[in-house]
Amino acid sequence: MTAPAILTHVLAAAPLSPDRDAAREWAERELSDPRYAAAEPNLLDRAARAVVEFVGGLFNGQLTGDWGPVAAIVVAVIVAVLIVAGLLVWGRPRRSARLPALTTPLFGDADARTAADLRRDAAAAASAGEWNDAIVLRFRALARGLAERTLVEVSAGTTVHGFARRAALVFPAESQRMDAAAAAFDDVRYLRRPGSETAYRAISALDDDLARARPALAGVS
């Protein structure tokens, strides 16, 4: 028998439609090929697909049954966790108000102390009866306090009387007291006149009153 005749005989004898067992065997043999195993989604792929389908259902309104309330709770918890994590990492939002540099000279002298520091040092000088120092320190505390509140700007060239005029624009009712406090500062700081407890108490009272008063105009420069 020739080769073409043998091939024709074999094809004629082979079944065109395999039975159930043969078909299963062929399928198992085909699927055992490594190509199919590599194409199968792994656990991470299936988890990611589940999350995507869940979130998509939230926005598409396709969740049914009891999933609606559960989804809302889940989303609320996630948002709350993200907010708390953000606060822990970045902290609370800071005020955008510009605070003055503590190294700004106060009436010709570089002084890095805060208003609270200057008030404390003024009180110590007053306790020791050093009224000149007490007056100078308390007036500086008054000026630094208004600068820290960004009510009156104190620049390198600001004089005590120039500061008093600026402060009077913010607190018009205290104009005369501001002029008197500036004059007392000038007397002991530049004119070398002896200070007094009365002058110190007046400046201290003015500083305390301004700390509690509501400004009429903010941000005067």
Tab-separated table of N, CA, C and O in Angstrom, residues 86-174:
chain	number	residue	atom	x	y	z
A	86	GLY	N	-3.174	61.815	58.368
A	86	GLY	CA	-2.641	63.079	57.891
A	86	GLY	C	-2.280	64.024	59.022
A	86	GLY	O	-1.248	64.701	58.990
A	87	LEU	N	-3.123	64.066	60.065
A	87	LEU	CA	-2.837	64.929	61.211
A	87	LEU	C	-1.595	64.458	61.953
A	87	LEU	O	-0.798	65.275	62.434
A	88	LEU	N	-1.447	63.131	62.073
A	88	LEU	CA	-0.282	62.609	62.778
A	88	LEU	C	1.005	62.875	62.016
A	88	LEU	O	2.055	63.127	62.616
A	89	VAL	N	0.943	62.815	60.700
A	89	VAL	CA	2.147	62.982	59.893
A	89	VAL	C	2.485	64.452	59.704
A	89	VAL	O	3.625	64.889	59.902
A	90	TRP	N	1.476	65.250	59.310
A	90	TRP	CA	1.753	66.654	58.961
A	90	TRP	C	1.335	67.639	60.040
A	90	TRP	O	1.678	68.809	59.967
A	91	GLY	N	0.564	67.206	61.019
A	91	GLY	CA	0.133	68.095	62.074
A	91	GLY	C	-1.049	68.949	61.661
A	91	GLY	O	-1.536	68.881	60.531
A	92	ARG	N	-1.532	69.744	62.586
A	92	ARG	CA	-2.664	70.612	62.320
A	92	ARG	C	-2.261	71.748	61.396
A	92	ARG	O	-1.112	72.194	61.413
A	93	PRO	N	-3.197	72.230	60.596
A	93	PRO	CA	-2.876	73.368	59.729
A	93	PRO	C	-2.427	74.563	60.551
A	93	PRO	O	-3.029	74.902	61.563
A	94	ARG	N	-1.388	75.181	60.082
A	94	ARG	CA	-0.860	76.340	60.791
A	94	ARG	C	-1.488	77.625	60.297
A	94	ARG	O	-1.909	77.730	59.163
A	95	ARG	N	-1.520	78.592	61.218
A	95	ARG	CA	-2.029	79.899	60.831
A	95	ARG	C	-1.098	80.528	59.820
A	95	ARG	O	0.118	80.419	59.885
A	96	SER	N	-1.685	81.208	58.868
A	96	SER	CA	-0.895	81.824	57.813
A	96	SER	C	-0.444	83.237	58.154
A	96	SER	O	0.234	83.875	57.370
A	97	ALA	N	-0.836	83.708	59.335
A	97	ALA	CA	-0.451	85.074	59.701
A	97	ALA	C	1.061	85.175	59.832
A	97	ALA	O	1.723	84.301	60.388
A	98	ARG	N	1.615	86.228	59.332
A	98	ARG	CA	3.058	86.422	59.367
A	98	ARG	C	3.480	86.928	60.734
A	98	ARG	O	3.018	87.958	61.206
A	99	LEU	N	4.335	86.177	61.401
A	99	LEU	CA	4.831	86.586	62.696
A	99	LEU	C	6.135	87.362	62.518
A	99	LEU	O	6.961	87.019	61.677
A	100	PRO	N	6.333	88.384	63.312
A	100	PRO	CA	7.547	89.181	63.156
A	100	PRO	C	8.773	88.411	63.611
A	100	PRO	O	8.714	87.574	64.502
A	101	ALA	N	9.892	88.696	63.003
A	101	ALA	CA	11.136	88.060	63.411
A	101	ALA	C	11.549	88.601	64.770
A	101	ALA	O	11.546	89.807	65.008
A	102	LEU	N	11.921	87.679	65.685
A	102	LEU	CA	12.285	88.101	67.026
A	102	LEU	C	13.621	88.830	67.045
A	102	LEU	O	13.991	89.415	68.054
A	103	THR	N	14.352	88.767	65.957
A	103	THR	CA	15.637	89.469	65.911
A	103	THR	C	15.489	90.909	65.437
A	103	THR	O	16.485	91.614	65.306
A	104	THR	N	14.252	91.352	65.170
A	104	THR	CA	14.046	92.736	64.747
A	104	THR	C	14.476	93.675	65.869
A	104	THR	O	14.054	93.512	67.013
A	105	PRO	N	15.326	94.657	65.586
A	105	PRO	CA	15.761	95.584	66.640
A	105	PRO	C	14.582	96.325	67.262
A	105	PRO	O	13.614	96.665	66.588
A	106	LEU	N	14.682	96.532	68.555
A	106	LEU	CA	13.677	97.309	69.278
A	106	LEU	C	14.314	98.630	69.693
A	106	LEU	O	15.128	98.684	70.619
A	107	PHE	N	13.977	99.678	68.959
A	107	PHE	CA	14.422	101.033	69.293
A	107	PHE	C	15.947	101.107	69.407
A	107	PHE	O	16.505	101.610	70.393
A	108	GLY	N	16.601	100.566	68.365
A	108	GLY	CA	18.044	100.696	68.274
A	108	GLY	C	18.846	99.561	68.848
A	108	GLY	O	20.066	99.495	68.630
A	109	ASP	N	18.225	98.657	69.587
A	109	ASP	CA	18.953	97.541	70.195
A	109	ASP	C	18.404	96.214	69.686
A	109	ASP	O	17.180	96.023	69.615
A	110	ALA	N	19.311	95.296	69.325
A	110	ALA	CA	18.891	93.953	68.924
A	110	ALA	C	18.423	93.208	70.171
A	110	ALA	O	19.116	93.175	71.194
A	111	ASP	N	17.242	92.618	70.089
A	111	ASP	CA	16.683	91.919	71.251
A	111	ASP	C	15.837	90.765	70.744
A	111	ASP	O	14.852	90.977	70.024
A	112	ALA	N	16.209	89.538	71.074
A	112	ALA	CA	15.505	88.357	70.600
A	112	ALA	C	14.460	87.854	71.587
A	112	ALA	O	13.834	86.823	71.350
A	113	ARG	N	14.253	88.565	72.689
A	113	ARG	CA	13.291	88.103	73.694
A	113	ARG	C	11.853	88.328	73.237
A	113	ARG	O	11.554	89.284	72.519
A	114	THR	N	10.972	87.438	73.665
A	114	THR	CA	9.557	87.594	73.386
A	114	THR	C	8.964	88.617	74.341
A	114	THR	O	9.606	89.048	75.309
A	115	ALA	N	7.707	88.974	74.088
A	115	ALA	CA	7.035	89.915	74.981
A	115	ALA	C	6.934	89.344	76.390
A	115	ALA	O	7.130	90.062	77.382
A	116	ALA	N	6.643	88.046	76.488
A	116	ALA	CA	6.546	87.427	77.814
A	116	ALA	C	7.893	87.457	78.530
A	116	ALA	O	7.955	87.711	79.749
A	117	ASP	N	8.968	87.196	77.783
A	117	ASP	CA	10.302	87.253	78.395
A	117	ASP	C	10.609	88.664	78.894
A	117	ASP	O	11.153	88.841	80.006
A	118	LEU	N	10.301	89.658	78.093
A	118	LEU	CA	10.591	91.037	78.480
A	118	LEU	C	9.755	91.464	79.687
A	118	LEU	O	10.259	92.183	80.566
A	119	ARG	N	8.506	91.034	79.735
A	119	ARG	CA	7.674	91.371	80.908
A	119	ARG	C	8.247	90.737	82.175
A	119	ARG	O	8.254	91.362	83.248
A	120	ARG	N	8.686	89.501	82.055
A	120	ARG	CA	9.260	88.825	83.222
A	120	ARG	C	10.538	89.516	83.687
A	120	ARG	O	10.737	89.726	84.892
A	121	ASP	N	11.397	89.913	82.757
A	121	ASP	CA	12.632	90.599	83.132
A	121	ASP	C	12.340	91.986	83.702
A	121	ASP	O	13.048	92.454	84.619
A	122	ALA	N	11.313	92.645	83.176
A	122	ALA	CA	10.939	93.958	83.717
A	122	ALA	C	10.450	93.824	85.154
A	122	ALA	O	10.795	94.659	86.024
A	123	ALA	N	9.659	92.784	85.414
A	123	ALA	CA	9.164	92.579	86.781
A	123	ALA	C	10.324	92.286	87.736
A	123	ALA	O	10.322	92.752	88.897
A	124	ALA	N	11.321	91.546	87.263
A	124	ALA	CA	12.480	91.257	88.109
A	124	ALA	C	13.257	92.531	88.419
A	124	ALA	O	13.710	92.744	89.556
A	125	ALA	N	13.409	93.391	87.415
A	125	ALA	CA	14.109	94.655	87.652
A	125	ALA	C	13.332	95.539	88.611
A	125	ALA	O	13.920	96.210	89.486
A	126	ALA	N	12.010	95.543	88.464
A	126	ALA	CA	11.188	96.350	89.372
A	126	ALA	C	11.285	95.826	90.801
A	126	ALA	O	11.327	96.615	91.759
A	127	SER	N	11.332	94.506	90.965
A	127	SER	CA	11.452	93.932	92.310
A	127	SER	C	12.762	94.348	92.969
A	127	SER	O	12.842	94.467	94.198
A	128	ALA	N	13.779	94.567	92.142
A	128	ALA	CA	15.076	94.995	92.666
A	128	ALA	C	15.184	96.508	92.794
A	128	ALA	O	16.230	97.020	93.200
A	129	GLY	N	14.118	97.235	92.455
A	129	GLY	CA	14.127	98.684	92.552
A	129	GLY	C	14.900	99.359	91.439
A	129	GLY	O	15.207	100.553	91.554
A	130	GLU	N	15.198	98.637	90.381
A	130	GLU	CA	15.919	99.216	89.243
A	130	GLU	C	14.898	99.754	88.243
A	130	GLU	O	14.572	99.137	87.227
A	131	TRP	N	14.405	100.942	88.530
A	131	TRP	CA	13.277	101.475	87.778
A	131	TRP	C	13.641	101.852	86.349
A	131	TRP	O	12.804	101.748	85.452
A	132	ASN	N	14.848	102.295	86.130
A	132	ASN	CA	15.236	102.612	84.750
A	132	ASN	C	15.136	101.376	83.853
A	132	ASN	O	14.541	101.414	82.773
A	133	ASP	N	15.754	100.289	84.304
A	133	ASP	CA	15.707	99.050	83.521
A	133	ASP	C	14.274	98.529	83.404
A	133	ASP	O	13.862	98.029	82.348
A	134	ALA	N	13.533	98.641	84.488
A	134	ALA	CA	12.160	98.139	84.486
A	134	ALA	C	11.305	98.888	83.463
A	134	ALA	O	10.496	98.286	82.738
A	135	ILE	N	11.482	100.218	83.386
A	135	ILE	CA	10.700	101.021	82.436
A	135	ILE	C	11.065	100.666	80.999
A	135	ILE	O	10.188	100.469	80.145
A	136	VAL	N	12.365	100.585	80.725
A	136	VAL	CA	12.808	100.261	79.366
A	136	VAL	C	12.317	98.879	78.956
A	136	VAL	O	11.780	98.689	77.848
A	137	LEU	N	12.460	97.913	79.825
A	137	LEU	CA	12.065	96.545	79.489
A	137	LEU	C	10.554	96.419	79.308
A	137	LEU	O	10.088	95.717	78.389
A	138	ARG	N	9.786	97.122	80.147
A	138	ARG	CA	8.330	96.987	80.024
A	138	ARG	C	7.812	97.683	78.769
A	138	ARG	O	6.861	97.211	78.133
A	139	PHE	N	8.432	98.802	78.383
A	139	PHE	CA	7.999	99.441	77.137
A	139	PHE	C	8.377	98.568	75.939
A	139	PHE	O	7.628	98.466	74.970
A	140	ARG	N	9.556	97.940	76.006
A	140	ARG	CA	9.922	97.012	74.943
A	140	ARG	C	8.937	95.838	74.886
A	140	ARG	O	8.591	95.363	73.794
A	141	ALA	N	8.516	95.362	76.033
A	141	ALA	CA	7.538	94.270	76.069
A	141	ALA	C	6.227	94.700	75.429
A	141	ALA	O	5.596	93.924	74.686
A	142	LEU	N	5.810	95.936	75.701
A	142	LEU	CA	4.585	96.463	75.091
A	142	LEU	C	4.713	96.476	73.563
A	142	LEU	O	3.807	96.023	72.842
A	143	ALA	N	5.844	96.975	73.078
A	143	ALA	CA	6.049	97.048	71.625
A	143	ALA	C	6.139	95.666	71.004
A	143	ALA	O	5.547	95.398	69.955
A	144	ARG	N	6.897	94.768	71.633
A	144	ARG	CA	7.034	93.418	71.094
A	144	ARG	C	5.687	92.688	71.113
A	144	ARG	O	5.365	91.915	70.211
A	145	GLY	N	4.877	92.927	72.131
A	145	GLY	CA	3.570	92.287	72.204
A	145	GLY	C	2.661	92.693	71.054
A	145	GLY	O	1.993	91.843	70.444
A	146	LEU	N	2.625	93.982	70.712
A	146	LEU	CA	1.806	94.431	69.587
A	146	LEU	C	2.371	93.929	68.257
A	146	LEU	O	1.613	93.654	67.316
A	147	ALA	N	3.698	93.806	68.180
A	147	ALA	CA	4.306	93.275	66.956
A	147	ALA	C	3.980	91.787	66.799
A	147	ALA	O	3.714	91.309	65.693
A	148	GLU	N	4.017	91.045	67.888
A	148	GLU	CA	3.681	89.616	67.837
A	148	GLU	C	2.232	89.391	67.424
A	148	GLU	O	1.911	88.385	66.786
A	149	ARG	N	1.367	90.311	67.763
A	149	ARG	CA	-0.044	90.222	67.346
A	149	ARG	C	-0.254	90.779	65.939
A	149	ARG	O	-1.382	90.812	65.456
A	150	THR	N	0.835	91.201	65.300
A	150	THR	CA	0.806	91.791	63.955
A	150	THR	C	-0.121	92.998	63.886
A	150	THR	O	-0.754	93.255	62.871
A	151	LEU	N	-0.174	93.762	64.963
A	151	LEU	CA	-0.987	94.984	64.993
A	151	LEU	C	-0.164	96.215	64.634
A	151	LEU	O	-0.662	97.117	63.957
A	152	VAL	N	1.057	96.265	65.116
A	152	VAL	CA	1.939	97.395	64.837
A	152	VAL	C	3.305	96.832	64.452
A	152	VAL	O	3.896	96.060	65.202
A	153	GLU	N	3.797	97.217	63.295
A	153	GLU	CA	5.096	96.742	62.841
A	153	GLU	C	6.203	97.587	63.459
A	153	GLU	O	6.126	98.811	63.494
A	154	VAL	N	7.222	96.898	63.960
A	154	VAL	CA	8.388	97.581	64.530
A	154	VAL	C	9.570	97.249	63.637
A	154	VAL	O	10.082	96.132	63.648
A	155	SER	N	10.014	98.219	62.868
A	155	SER	CA	11.140	98.013	61.961
A	155	SER	C	12.421	98.502	62.612
A	155	SER	O	12.423	99.036	63.728
A	156	ALA	N	13.543	98.332	61.888
A	156	ALA	CA	14.843	98.697	62.445
A	156	ALA	C	14.928	100.190	62.763
A	156	ALA	O	15.591	100.585	63.718
A	157	GLY	N	14.268	101.024	61.982
A	157	GLY	CA	14.370	102.464	62.201
A	157	GLY	C	13.241	103.075	62.997
A	157	GLY	O	13.135	104.307	63.091
A	158	THR	N	12.384	102.262	63.596
A	158	THR	CA	11.236	102.786	64.350
A	158	THR	C	11.701	103.424	65.651
A	158	THR	O	12.444	102.807	66.426
A	159	THR	N	11.256	104.657	65.904
A	159	THR	CA	11.552	105.326	67.165
A	159	THR	C	10.404	105.088	68.134
A	159	THR	O	9.315	104.643	67.748
A	160	VAL	N	10.642	105.392	69.401
A	160	VAL	CA	9.591	105.159	70.393
A	160	VAL	C	8.375	106.038	70.121
A	160	VAL	O	7.222	105.598	70.274
A	161	HIS	N	8.599	107.284	69.716
A	161	HIS	CA	7.458	108.152	69.451
A	161	HIS	C	6.776	107.773	68.134
A	161	HIS	O	5.550	107.915	68.014
A	162	GLY	N	7.563	107.306	67.149
A	162	GLY	CA	6.943	106.797	65.926
A	162	GLY	C	6.088	105.578	66.216
A	162	GLY	O	4.979	105.422	65.671
A	163	PHE	N	6.571	104.705	67.094
A	163	PHE	CA	5.779	103.544	67.495
A	163	PHE	C	4.513	103.975	68.223
A	163	PHE	O	3.430	103.412	68.002
A	164	ALA	N	4.635	104.962	69.098
A	164	ALA	CA	3.473	105.438	69.849
A	164	ALA	C	2.403	105.968	68.903
A	164	ALA	O	1.204	105.741	69.107
A	165	ARG	N	2.797	106.679	67.855
A	165	ARG	CA	1.818	107.197	66.894
A	165	ARG	C	1.138	106.057	66.129
A	165	ARG	O	-0.074	106.103	65.881
A	166	ARG	N	1.916	105.028	65.747
A	166	ARG	CA	1.321	103.896	65.048
A	166	ARG	C	0.346	103.143	65.963
A	166	ARG	O	-0.738	102.726	65.535
A	167	ALA	N	0.752	102.953	67.219
A	167	ALA	CA	-0.116	102.242	68.164
A	167	ALA	C	-1.398	103.027	68.427
A	167	ALA	O	-2.464	102.435	68.642
A	168	ALA	N	-1.310	104.373	68.402
A	168	ALA	CA	-2.505	105.191	68.628
A	168	ALA	C	-3.521	105.020	67.505
A	168	ALA	O	-4.729	105.209	67.718
A	169	LEU	N	-3.078	104.677	66.305
A	169	LEU	CA	-4.019	104.406	65.217
A	169	LEU	C	-4.793	103.115	65.455
A	169	LEU	O	-5.940	102.990	65.043
A	170	VAL	N	-4.149	102.161	66.125
A	170	VAL	CA	-4.801	100.883	66.417
A	170	VAL	C	-5.664	100.989	67.665
A	170	VAL	O	-6.733	100.374	67.753
A	171	PHE	N	-5.201	101.780	68.654
A	171	PHE	CA	-5.940	101.977	69.906
A	171	PHE	C	-6.100	103.486	70.152
A	171	PHE	O	-5.367	104.077	70.952
A	172	PRO	N	-7.025	104.119	69.460
A	172	PRO	CA	-7.157	105.587	69.563
A	172	PRO	C	-7.429	106.070	70.974
A	172	PRO	O	-6.980	107.168	71.350
A	173	ALA	N	-8.115	105.286	71.774
A	173	ALA	CA	-8.450	105.729	73.130
A	173	ALA	C	-7.221	105.804	74.029
A	173	ALA	O	-7.270	106.443	75.095
A	174	GLU	N	-6.143	105.181	73.640
A	174	GLU	CA	-4.941	105.147	74.474
A	174	GLU	C	-3.848	106.058	73.938
A	174	GLU	O	-2.674	105.891	74.274
